[in-house]
Coordinates of C-alpha atoms in Angstrom, one line a residue:
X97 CA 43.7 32.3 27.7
X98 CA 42.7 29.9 25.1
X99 CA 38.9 28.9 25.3
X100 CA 38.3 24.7 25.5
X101 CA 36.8 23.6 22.0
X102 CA 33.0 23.1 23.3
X103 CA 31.9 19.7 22.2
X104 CA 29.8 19.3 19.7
X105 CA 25.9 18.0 20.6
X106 CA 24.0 15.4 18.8
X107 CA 21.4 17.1 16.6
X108 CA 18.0 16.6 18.6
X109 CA 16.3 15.9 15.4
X110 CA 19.0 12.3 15.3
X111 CA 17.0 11.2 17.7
X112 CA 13.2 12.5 17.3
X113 CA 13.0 12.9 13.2
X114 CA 11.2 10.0 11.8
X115 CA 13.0 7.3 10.3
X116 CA 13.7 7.6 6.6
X117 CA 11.6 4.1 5.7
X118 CA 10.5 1.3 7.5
X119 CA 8.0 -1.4 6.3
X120 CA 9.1 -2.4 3.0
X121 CA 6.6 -5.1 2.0
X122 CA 6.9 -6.7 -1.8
X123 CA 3.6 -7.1 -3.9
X124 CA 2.2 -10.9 -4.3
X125 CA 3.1 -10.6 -8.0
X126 CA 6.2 -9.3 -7.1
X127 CA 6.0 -5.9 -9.5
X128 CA 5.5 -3.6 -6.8
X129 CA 7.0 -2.0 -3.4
X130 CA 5.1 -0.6 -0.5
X131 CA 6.3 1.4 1.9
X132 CA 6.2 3.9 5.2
X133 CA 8.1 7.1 4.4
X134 CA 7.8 10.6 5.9
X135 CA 5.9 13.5 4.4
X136 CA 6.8 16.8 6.6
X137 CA 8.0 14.4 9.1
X138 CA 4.7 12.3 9.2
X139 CA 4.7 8.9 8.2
X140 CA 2.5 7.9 5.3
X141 CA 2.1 5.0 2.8
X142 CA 4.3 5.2 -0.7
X143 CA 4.6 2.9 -3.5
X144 CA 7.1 1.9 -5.9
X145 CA 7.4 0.1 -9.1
X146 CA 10.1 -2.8 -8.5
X147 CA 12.1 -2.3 -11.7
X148 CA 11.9 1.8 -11.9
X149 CA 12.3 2.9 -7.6
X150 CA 12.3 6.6 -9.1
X151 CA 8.6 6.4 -9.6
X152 CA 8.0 6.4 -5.8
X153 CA 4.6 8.1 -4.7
X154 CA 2.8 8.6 -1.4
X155 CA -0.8 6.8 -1.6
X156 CA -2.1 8.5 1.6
X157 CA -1.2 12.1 2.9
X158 CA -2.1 12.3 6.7
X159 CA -0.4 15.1 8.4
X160 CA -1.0 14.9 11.9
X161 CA -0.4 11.5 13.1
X162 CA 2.0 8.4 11.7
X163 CA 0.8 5.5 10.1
X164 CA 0.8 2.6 12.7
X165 CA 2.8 -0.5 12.8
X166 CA 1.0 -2.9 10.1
X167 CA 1.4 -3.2 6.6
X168 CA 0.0 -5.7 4.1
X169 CA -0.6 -6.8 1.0
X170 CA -4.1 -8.1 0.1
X171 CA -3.5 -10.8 -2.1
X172 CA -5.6 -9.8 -4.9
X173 CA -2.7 -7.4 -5.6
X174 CA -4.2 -4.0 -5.4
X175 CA -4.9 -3.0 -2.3
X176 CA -2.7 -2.0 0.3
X177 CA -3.5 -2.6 4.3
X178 CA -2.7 -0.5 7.5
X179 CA -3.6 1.1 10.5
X180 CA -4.2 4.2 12.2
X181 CA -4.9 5.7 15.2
X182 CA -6.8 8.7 16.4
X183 CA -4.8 11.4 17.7
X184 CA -2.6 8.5 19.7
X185 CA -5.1 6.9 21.6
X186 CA -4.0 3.9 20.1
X187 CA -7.0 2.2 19.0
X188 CA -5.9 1.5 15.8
X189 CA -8.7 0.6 13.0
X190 CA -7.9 -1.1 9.7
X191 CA -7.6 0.6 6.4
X192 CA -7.2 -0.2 2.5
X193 CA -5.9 1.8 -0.3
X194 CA -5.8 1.3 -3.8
X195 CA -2.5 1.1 -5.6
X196 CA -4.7 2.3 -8.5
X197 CA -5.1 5.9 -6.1
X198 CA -8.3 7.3 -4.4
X199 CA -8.9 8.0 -1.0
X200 CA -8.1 5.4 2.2
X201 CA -11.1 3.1 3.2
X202 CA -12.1 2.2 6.6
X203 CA -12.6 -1.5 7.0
X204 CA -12.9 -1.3 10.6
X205 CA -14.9 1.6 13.0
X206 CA -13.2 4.4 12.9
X207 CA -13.0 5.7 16.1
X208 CA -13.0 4.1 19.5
X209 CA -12.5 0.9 18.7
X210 CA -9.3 -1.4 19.0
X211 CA -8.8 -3.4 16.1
X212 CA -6.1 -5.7 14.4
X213 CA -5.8 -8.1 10.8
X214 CA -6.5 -11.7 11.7
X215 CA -6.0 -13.7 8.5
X216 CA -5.2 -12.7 5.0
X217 CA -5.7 -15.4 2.4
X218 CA -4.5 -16.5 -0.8
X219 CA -8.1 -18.3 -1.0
X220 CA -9.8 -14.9 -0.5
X221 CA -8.0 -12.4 -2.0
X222 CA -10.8 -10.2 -2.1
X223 CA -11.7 -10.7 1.8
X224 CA -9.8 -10.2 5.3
X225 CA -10.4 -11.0 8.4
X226 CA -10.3 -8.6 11.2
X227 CA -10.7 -8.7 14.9
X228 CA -12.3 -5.9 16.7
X229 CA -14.0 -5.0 19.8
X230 CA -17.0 -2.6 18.9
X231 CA -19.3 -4.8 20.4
X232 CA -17.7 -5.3 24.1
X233 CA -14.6 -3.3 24.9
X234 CA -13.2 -6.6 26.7
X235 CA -13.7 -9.0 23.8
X236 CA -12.3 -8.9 19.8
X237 CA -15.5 -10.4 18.0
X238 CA -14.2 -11.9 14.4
X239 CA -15.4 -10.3 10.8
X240 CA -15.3 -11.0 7.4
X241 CA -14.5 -7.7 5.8
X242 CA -15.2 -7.3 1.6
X243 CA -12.2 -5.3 0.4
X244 CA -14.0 -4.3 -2.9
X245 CA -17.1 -2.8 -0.9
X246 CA -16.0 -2.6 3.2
X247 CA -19.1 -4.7 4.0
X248 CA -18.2 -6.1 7.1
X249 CA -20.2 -9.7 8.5
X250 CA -19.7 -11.1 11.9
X251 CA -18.8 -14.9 11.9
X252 CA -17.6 -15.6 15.2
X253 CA -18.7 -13.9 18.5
X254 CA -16.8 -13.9 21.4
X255 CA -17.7 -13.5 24.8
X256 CA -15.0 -15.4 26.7
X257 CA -12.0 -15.7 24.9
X258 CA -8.5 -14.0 24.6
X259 CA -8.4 -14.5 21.1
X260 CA -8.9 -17.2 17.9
X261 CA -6.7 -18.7 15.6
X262 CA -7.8 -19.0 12.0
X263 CA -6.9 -21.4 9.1
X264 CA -6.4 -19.7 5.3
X265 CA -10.1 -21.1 4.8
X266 CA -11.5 -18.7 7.4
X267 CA -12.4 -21.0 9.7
X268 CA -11.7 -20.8 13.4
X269 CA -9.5 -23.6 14.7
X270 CA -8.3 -22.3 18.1
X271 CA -9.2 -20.7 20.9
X272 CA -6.9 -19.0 23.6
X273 CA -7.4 -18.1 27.3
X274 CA -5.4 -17.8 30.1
X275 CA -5.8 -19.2 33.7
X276 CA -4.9 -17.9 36.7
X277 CA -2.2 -19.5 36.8
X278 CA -0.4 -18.0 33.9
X279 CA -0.8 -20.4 31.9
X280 CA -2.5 -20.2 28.2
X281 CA -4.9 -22.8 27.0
X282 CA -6.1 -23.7 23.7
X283 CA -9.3 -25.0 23.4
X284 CA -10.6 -26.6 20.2
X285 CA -14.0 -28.0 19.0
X286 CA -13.4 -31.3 17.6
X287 CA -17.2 -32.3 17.8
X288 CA -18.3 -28.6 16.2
X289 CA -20.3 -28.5 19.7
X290 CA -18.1 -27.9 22.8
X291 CA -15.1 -26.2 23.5
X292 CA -11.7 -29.1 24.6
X293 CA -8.9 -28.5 25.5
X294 CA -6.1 -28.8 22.5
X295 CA -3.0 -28.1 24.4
X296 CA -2.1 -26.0 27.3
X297 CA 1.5 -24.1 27.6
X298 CA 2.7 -23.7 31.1
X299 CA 3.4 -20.3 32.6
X300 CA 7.2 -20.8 32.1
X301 CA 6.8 -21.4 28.7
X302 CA 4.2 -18.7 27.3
X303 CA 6.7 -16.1 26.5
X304 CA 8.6 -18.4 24.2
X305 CA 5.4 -20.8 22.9
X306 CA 2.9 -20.0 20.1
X307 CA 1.5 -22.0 17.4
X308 CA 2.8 -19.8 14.3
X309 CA 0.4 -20.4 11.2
X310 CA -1.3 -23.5 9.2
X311 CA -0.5 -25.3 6.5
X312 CA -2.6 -23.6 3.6
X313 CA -4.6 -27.3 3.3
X314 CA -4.9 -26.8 7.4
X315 CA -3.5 -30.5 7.9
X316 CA -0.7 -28.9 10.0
X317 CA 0.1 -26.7 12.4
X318 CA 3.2 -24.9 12.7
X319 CA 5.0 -23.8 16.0
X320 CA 7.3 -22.3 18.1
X321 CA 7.7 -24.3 21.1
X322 CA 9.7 -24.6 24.2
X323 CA 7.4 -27.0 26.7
X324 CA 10.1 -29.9 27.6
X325 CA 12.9 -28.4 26.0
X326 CA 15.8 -25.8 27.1
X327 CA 15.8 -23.6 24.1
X328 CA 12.4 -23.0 21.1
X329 CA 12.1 -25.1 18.5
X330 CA 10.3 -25.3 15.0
X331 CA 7.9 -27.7 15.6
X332 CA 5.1 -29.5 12.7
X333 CA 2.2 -31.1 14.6
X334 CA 0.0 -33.1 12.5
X335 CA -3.6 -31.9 13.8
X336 CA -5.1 -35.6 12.7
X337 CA -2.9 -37.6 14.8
X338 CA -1.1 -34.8 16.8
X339 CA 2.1 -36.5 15.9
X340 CA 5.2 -33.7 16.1
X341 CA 8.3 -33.1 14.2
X342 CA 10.9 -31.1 14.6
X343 CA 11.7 -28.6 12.0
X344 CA 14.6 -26.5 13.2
X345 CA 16.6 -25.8 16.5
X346 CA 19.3 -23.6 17.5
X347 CA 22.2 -24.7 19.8
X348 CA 22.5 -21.2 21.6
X349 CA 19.2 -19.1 21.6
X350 CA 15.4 -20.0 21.1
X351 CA 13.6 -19.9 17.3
X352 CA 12.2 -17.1 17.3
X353 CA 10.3 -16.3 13.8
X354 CA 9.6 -18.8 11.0
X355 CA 9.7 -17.5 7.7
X356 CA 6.8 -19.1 5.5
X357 CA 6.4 -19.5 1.8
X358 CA 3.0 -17.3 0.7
X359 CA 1.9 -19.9 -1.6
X360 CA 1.8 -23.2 0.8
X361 CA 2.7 -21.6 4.3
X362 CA 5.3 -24.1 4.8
X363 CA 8.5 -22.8 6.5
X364 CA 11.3 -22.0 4.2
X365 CA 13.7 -20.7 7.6
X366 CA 13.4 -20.3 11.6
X367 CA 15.4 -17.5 13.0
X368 CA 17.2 -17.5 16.2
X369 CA 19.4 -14.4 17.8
X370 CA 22.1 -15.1 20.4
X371 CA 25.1 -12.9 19.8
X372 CA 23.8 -12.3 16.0
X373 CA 21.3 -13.4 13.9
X374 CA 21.3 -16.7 12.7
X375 CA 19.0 -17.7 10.0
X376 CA 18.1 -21.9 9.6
X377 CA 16.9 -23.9 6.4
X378 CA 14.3 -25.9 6.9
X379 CA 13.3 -26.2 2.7
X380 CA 16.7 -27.6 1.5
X381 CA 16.1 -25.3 -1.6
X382 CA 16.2 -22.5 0.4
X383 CA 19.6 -23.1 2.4
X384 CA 21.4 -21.8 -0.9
X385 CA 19.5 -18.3 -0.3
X386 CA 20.5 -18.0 2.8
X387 CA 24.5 -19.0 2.3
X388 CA 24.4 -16.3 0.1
X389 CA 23.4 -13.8 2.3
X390 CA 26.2 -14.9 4.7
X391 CA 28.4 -14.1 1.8
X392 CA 27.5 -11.0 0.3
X393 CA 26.8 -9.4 3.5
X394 CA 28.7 -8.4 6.8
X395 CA 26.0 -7.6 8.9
X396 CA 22.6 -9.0 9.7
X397 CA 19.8 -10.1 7.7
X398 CA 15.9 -9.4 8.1
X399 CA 13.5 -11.0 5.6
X400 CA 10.8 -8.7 5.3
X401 CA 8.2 -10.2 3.0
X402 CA 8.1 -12.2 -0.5
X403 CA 6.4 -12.4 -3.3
X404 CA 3.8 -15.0 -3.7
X405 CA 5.8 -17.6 -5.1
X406 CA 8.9 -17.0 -3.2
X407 CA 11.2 -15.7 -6.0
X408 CA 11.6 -11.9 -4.7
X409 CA 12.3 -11.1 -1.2
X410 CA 13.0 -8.0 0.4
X411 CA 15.1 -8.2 3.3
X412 CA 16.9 -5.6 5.3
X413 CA 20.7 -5.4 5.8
X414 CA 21.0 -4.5 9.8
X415 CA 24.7 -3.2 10.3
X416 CA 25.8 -1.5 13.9
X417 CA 27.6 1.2 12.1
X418 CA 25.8 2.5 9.3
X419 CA 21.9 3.1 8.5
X420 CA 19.7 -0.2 7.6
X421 CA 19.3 -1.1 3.9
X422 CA 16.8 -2.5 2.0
X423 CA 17.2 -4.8 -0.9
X424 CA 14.7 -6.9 -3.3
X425 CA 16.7 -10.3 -3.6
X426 CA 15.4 -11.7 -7.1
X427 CA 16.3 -15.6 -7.0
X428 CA 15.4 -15.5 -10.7
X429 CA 17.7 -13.1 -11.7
X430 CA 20.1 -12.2 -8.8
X431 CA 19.0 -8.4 -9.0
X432 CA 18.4 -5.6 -6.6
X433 CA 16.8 -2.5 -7.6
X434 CA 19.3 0.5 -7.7
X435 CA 19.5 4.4 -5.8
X436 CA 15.8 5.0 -5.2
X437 CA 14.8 8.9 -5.8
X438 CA 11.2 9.5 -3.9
X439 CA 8.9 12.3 -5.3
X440 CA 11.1 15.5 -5.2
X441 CA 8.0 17.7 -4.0
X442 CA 8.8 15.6 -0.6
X443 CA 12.2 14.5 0.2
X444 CA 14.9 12.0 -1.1
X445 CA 15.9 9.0 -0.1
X446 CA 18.6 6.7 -1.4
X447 CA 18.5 2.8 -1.7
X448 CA 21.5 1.3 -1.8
X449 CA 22.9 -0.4 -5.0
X450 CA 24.2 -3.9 -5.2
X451 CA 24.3 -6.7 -7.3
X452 CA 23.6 -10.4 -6.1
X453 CA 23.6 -13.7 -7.8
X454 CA 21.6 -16.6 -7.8
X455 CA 19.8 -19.2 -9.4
X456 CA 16.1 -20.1 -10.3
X457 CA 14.9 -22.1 -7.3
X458 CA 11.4 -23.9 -7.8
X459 CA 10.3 -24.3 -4.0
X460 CA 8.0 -27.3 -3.0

């Protein structure tokens, strides 16, 4: 008797190995590539020259734990942000690298300690801000961390607060907490003295209600709001006379993201996902960008960073049949770097090649 062909499994390692890249973020001058890539099946940081891929090489070489979920670009161009946890107790601590080499530097305490990036700034390219919770395990205190030195300097302590919101100047514009109703409040200080109320976003609201960023001259505030309406919306409020305009809407599903130019923080696009994703101009010289993405590609598009003045963008083709690719979209040339061939003494991975086209846009 003839034995049944046994079905073949799925490899275990399809489901367990690391991915082969995630977190492609472009430089601020828009020369280089950074990037999470495994080495023996550990996630570490690796960088890339734009124009020549083939000259990928890891910056960092952890072996026993991944890299965690943030990845930045200081904007003074050479170092390199991200976080790591201690043997997965998840409280992460901020690190920098030098694209120039040398070993990782802690910016934040090492271990123990729960700590996230709060504001990077084209004002301060030398400085971040971080939030972390040495002090009180309940409460993020805010500091001013020197990326040339790691001096850290407290500049806002906080004993009651879920969190702050910070403008590109440093300063602290917000406050959030949340009542027990569900609800979150934002308090502001208009006098420099006591704590007000700014706005408060009702409990059936908060999951889809945030304010996202200000503008870099902090005159106004950018959000993603859903209080009074059925679905989120881009909203501007002016923080002078609170006055509110509405950026960008979606007809079927809530804004979700914005997508912000480096150099002013003004929104370029809002994103909304109902049966696919759906990206909306908001700067009319960006709407050209984006029909040519509905052209040139059948699936999906994520934006994953640009450079500082918005010419580059890396964005990630999402398909439901194939593996996710990256591309660098250069709006000043209309080209995308070709097969990408990481150090051999590691593994291989392959970029895909394509060519787009485009025209110079000068954003506002």
């Amino acid at each position: 008797m003839q034995l049944k062909e046994r079905t073949r499994l799925i490899p275990r390692k399809t489901f367990f190995d690391p991915i082969e890249r995630r977190l492609v973020k472009i430089s601020p001058c828009g020369q280089w590539i950074a990037f999470h890539a495994p080495i023996n099946g550990v996630h570490n940081l690796w960088l890339a020259c734009i124009e020549d891929p083939q000259t990928a090489r890891p910056l960092t070489s952890f072996t026993d734990r991944h890299l965690g979920l943030t990845l930045e670009w200081a904007f003074d161009g050479h170092h390199i942000l991200f976080s790591r946890d201690q043997s997965g107790d998840e409280n992460f601590c901020i690190m920098s690298v030098s694209i120039h080499g040398g070993d990782p530097v802690y910016l934040t305490p090492k271990v123990g300690v729960k700590a996230y990036l709060q504001e990077i700034s084209r004002k301060h390219p030398n400085e971040i801000l971080v939030a972390h919770n040495v002090r009180t395990k309940k409460h993020f205190d805010l500091y001013r961390v020197s990326l040339c030195t790691g001096a850290s300097q407290l500049i806002k302590q906080n004993d009651r607060f879920a969190g702050f919101f910070t403008d590109s100047n440093f300063n602290v514009r917000l406050a959030r907490r949340y009542t027990d109703n569900g609800e979150v409040e934002y308090l502001h200080r208009p006098d420099g003295k006591d704590w007000q109320r700014y706005t408060l976003i009702p409990f059936e609201d908060s999951l889809t209600t945030r304010p996202v960023e200000f503008s870099e001259d902090g005159q106004t505030l950018f959000w993603i709001d859903s209080r009074g309406r059925d679905k989120a919306a881009a909203l501007a409020e002016d923080t002078q006379t609170r006055a509110i305009a509405v950026l960008a809407q979606d007809s079927q599903a809530d804004i979700s993201n914005l997508l912000l130019a480096p150099h002013t923080q003004h929104p370029l696009a809002a994103k909304a996902t109902f049966a696919r994703t759906n990206w909306k101009g908001i700067d009319p010289q960006f709407e050209s960008v984006l029909s040519a993405f509905k052209e040139l590609f059948a699936g999906d598009i994520e934006i994953s960073s640009l450079s500082e003045n918005a010419d580059k963008l890396i964005i990630a083709h999402v398909q439901d049949n194939q593996p996710v690719e990256f591309y660098c979209y250069d709006r000043s040339t209309g080209k995308a770097p070709s097969c990408l061939s990481l150090n051999p003494n590691y593994k291989t991975y392959r970029w895909s090649e394509c060519h787009l086209q485009s025209s110079k846009l000068e954003m506002g």
